[in-house]
Short mmCIF file of C-alpha atoms in Angstrom, two decimals:
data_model
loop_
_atom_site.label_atom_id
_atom_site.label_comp_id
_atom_site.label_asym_id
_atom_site.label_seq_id
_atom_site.Cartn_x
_atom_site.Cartn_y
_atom_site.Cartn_z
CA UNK C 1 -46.67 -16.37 6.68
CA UNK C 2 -43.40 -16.81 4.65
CA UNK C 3 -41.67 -17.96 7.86
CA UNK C 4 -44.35 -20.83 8.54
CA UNK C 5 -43.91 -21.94 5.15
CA UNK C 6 -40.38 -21.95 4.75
CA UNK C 7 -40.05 -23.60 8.61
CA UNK C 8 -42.71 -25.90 7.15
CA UNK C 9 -40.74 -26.81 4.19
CA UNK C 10 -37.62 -27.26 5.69
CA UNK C 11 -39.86 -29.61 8.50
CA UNK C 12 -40.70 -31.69 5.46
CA UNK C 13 -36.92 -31.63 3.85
CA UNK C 14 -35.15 -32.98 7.18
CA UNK C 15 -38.00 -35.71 7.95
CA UNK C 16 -37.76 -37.33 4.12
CA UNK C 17 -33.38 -36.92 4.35
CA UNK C 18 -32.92 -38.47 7.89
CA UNK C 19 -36.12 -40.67 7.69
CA UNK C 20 -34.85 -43.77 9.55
CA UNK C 21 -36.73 -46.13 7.97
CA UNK C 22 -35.85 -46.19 4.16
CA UNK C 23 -35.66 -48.72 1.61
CA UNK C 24 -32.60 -50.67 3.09
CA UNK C 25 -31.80 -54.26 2.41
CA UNK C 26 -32.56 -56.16 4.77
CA UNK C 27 -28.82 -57.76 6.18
CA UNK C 28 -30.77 -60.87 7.16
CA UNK C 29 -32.37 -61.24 3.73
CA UNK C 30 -35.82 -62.52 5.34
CA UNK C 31 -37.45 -60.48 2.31
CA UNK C 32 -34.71 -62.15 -0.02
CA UNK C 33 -33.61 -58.03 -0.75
CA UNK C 34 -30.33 -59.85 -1.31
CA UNK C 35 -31.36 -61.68 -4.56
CA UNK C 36 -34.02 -60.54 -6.73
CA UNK C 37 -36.52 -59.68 -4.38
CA UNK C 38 -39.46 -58.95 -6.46
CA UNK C 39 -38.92 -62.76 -8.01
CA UNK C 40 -37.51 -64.81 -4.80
CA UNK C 41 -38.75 -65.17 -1.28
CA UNK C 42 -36.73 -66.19 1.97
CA UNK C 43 -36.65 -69.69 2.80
CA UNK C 44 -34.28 -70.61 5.08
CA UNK C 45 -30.47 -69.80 6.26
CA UNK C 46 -28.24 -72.51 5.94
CA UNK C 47 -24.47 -73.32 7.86
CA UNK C 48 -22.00 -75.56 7.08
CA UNK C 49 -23.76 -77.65 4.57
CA UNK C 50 -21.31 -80.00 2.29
CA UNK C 51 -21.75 -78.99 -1.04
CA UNK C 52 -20.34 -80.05 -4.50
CA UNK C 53 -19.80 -76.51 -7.21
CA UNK C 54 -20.58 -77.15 -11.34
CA UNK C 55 -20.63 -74.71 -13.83
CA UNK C 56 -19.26 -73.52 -17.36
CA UNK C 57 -17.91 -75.08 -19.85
CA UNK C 58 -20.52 -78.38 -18.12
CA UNK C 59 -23.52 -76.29 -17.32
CA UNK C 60 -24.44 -72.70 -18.62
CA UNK C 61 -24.49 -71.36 -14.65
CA UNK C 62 -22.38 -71.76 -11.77
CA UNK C 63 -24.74 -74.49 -9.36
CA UNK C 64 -24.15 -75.71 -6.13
CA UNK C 65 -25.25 -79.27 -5.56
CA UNK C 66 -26.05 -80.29 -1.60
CA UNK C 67 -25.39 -83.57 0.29
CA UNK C 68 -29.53 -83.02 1.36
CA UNK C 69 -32.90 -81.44 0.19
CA UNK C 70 -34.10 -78.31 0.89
CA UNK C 71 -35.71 -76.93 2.55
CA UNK C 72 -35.86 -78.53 5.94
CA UNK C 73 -39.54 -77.97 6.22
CA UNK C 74 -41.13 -77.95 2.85
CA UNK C 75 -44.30 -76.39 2.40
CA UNK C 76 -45.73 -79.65 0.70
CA UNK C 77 -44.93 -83.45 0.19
CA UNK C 78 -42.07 -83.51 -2.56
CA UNK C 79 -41.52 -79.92 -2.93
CA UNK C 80 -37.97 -80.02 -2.14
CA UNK C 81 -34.40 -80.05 -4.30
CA UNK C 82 -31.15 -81.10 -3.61
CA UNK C 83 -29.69 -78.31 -6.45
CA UNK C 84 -29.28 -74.57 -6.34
CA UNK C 85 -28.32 -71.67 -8.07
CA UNK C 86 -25.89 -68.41 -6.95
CA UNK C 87 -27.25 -65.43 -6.91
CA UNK C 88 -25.63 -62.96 -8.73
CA UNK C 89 -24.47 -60.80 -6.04
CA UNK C 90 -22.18 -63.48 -4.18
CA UNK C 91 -20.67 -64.78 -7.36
CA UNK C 92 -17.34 -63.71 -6.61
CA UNK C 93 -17.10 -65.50 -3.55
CA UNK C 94 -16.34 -68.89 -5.30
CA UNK C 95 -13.58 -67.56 -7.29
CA UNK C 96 -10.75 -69.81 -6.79
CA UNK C 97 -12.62 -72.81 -5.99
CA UNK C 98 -12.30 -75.15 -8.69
CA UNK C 99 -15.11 -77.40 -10.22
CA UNK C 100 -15.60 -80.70 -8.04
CA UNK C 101 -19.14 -81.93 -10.03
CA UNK C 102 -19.01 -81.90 -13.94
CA UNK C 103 -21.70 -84.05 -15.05
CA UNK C 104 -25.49 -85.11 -14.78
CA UNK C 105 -24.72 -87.85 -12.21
CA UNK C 106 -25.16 -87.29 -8.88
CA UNK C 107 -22.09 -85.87 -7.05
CA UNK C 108 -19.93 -88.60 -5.22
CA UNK C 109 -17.94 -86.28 -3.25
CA UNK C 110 -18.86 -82.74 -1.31
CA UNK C 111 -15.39 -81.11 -0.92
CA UNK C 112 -17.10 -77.14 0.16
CA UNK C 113 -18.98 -76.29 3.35
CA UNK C 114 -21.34 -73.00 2.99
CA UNK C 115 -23.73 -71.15 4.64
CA UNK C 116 -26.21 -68.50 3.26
CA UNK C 117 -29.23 -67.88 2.61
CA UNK C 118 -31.66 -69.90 0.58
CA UNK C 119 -34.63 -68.17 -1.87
CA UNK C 120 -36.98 -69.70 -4.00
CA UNK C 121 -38.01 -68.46 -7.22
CA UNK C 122 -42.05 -66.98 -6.65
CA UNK C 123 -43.20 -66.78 -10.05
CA UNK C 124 -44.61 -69.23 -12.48
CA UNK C 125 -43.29 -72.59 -12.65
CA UNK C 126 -43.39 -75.55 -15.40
CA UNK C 127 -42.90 -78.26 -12.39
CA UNK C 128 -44.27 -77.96 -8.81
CA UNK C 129 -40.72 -78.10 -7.73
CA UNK C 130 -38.48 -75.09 -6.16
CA UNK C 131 -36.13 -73.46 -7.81
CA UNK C 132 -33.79 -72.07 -5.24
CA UNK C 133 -31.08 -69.78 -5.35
CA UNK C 134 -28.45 -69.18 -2.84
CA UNK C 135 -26.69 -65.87 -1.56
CA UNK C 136 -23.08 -67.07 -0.46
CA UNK C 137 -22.42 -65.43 2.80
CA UNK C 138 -19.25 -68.15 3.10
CA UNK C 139 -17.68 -70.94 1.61
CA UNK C 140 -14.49 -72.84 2.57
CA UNK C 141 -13.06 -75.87 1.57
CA UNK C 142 -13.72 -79.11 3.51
CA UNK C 143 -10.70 -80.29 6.13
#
């Protein structure tokens, strides 16, 4: 009886330690596990897109402003933005680029090219607009 059991137990300790499928982030971010999960959801990937970058002292948070709206498909008429946040995670990634867009008017130049992955915040909003955030997965200056 003691052998069952303790082959039984050990059964149980192996299956939950080598268990293939734990609580991973998903590399792809389709579940947004890469920036706030439980308050964003995946929208869309994005490459190359020009980009202007504002941030402190002009605004309280680093921003990236796009040449276009996203998303490409929005899920209703005027539900898209041509502004988004950085998630927290892939802040360090624009160290070293400097500031291109430091005021409220639109952006006349888009010096930085990225591509990453685009969330929008899930929970309540004050406008039916989408408040996006975006994980860096590179940026580069423009040729």
């Amino acid at each position: 009886m003691k052998r069952k059991l303790v082959s039984c137990a050990s059964a149980l300790f192996f299956l939950a330690v080598f268990n293939c499928k734990r609580d991973k982030p998903d590399p792809e971010c389709r579940d947004a596990s890469c920036c706030l999960p439980f308050f964003n959801a995946h929208v869309e990937y994005i490459q190359d897109e020009p980009v202007s970058l504002t941030g402190p002292p002009y605004f309280s948070d680093y921003s990236l402003n796009f040449s276009r709206k996203f998303p490409s498909r929005p899920l209703r008429e005027g539900y898209v933005s041509d502004r988004s946040g950085i998630c927290e995670k892939s802040l360090y990634k624009i160290e070293g680029f400097s500031l291109t867009h430091k005021s409220k008017a639109e952006p006349d130049s888009f010096p930085y090219r990225v591509s990453g992955k685009l969330v929008d915040w899930t929970e309540e909003k004050l406008a039916d607009l989408p408040i996006l955030t975006l994980y860096i997965d590179k940026i580069e200056k423009n040729n």
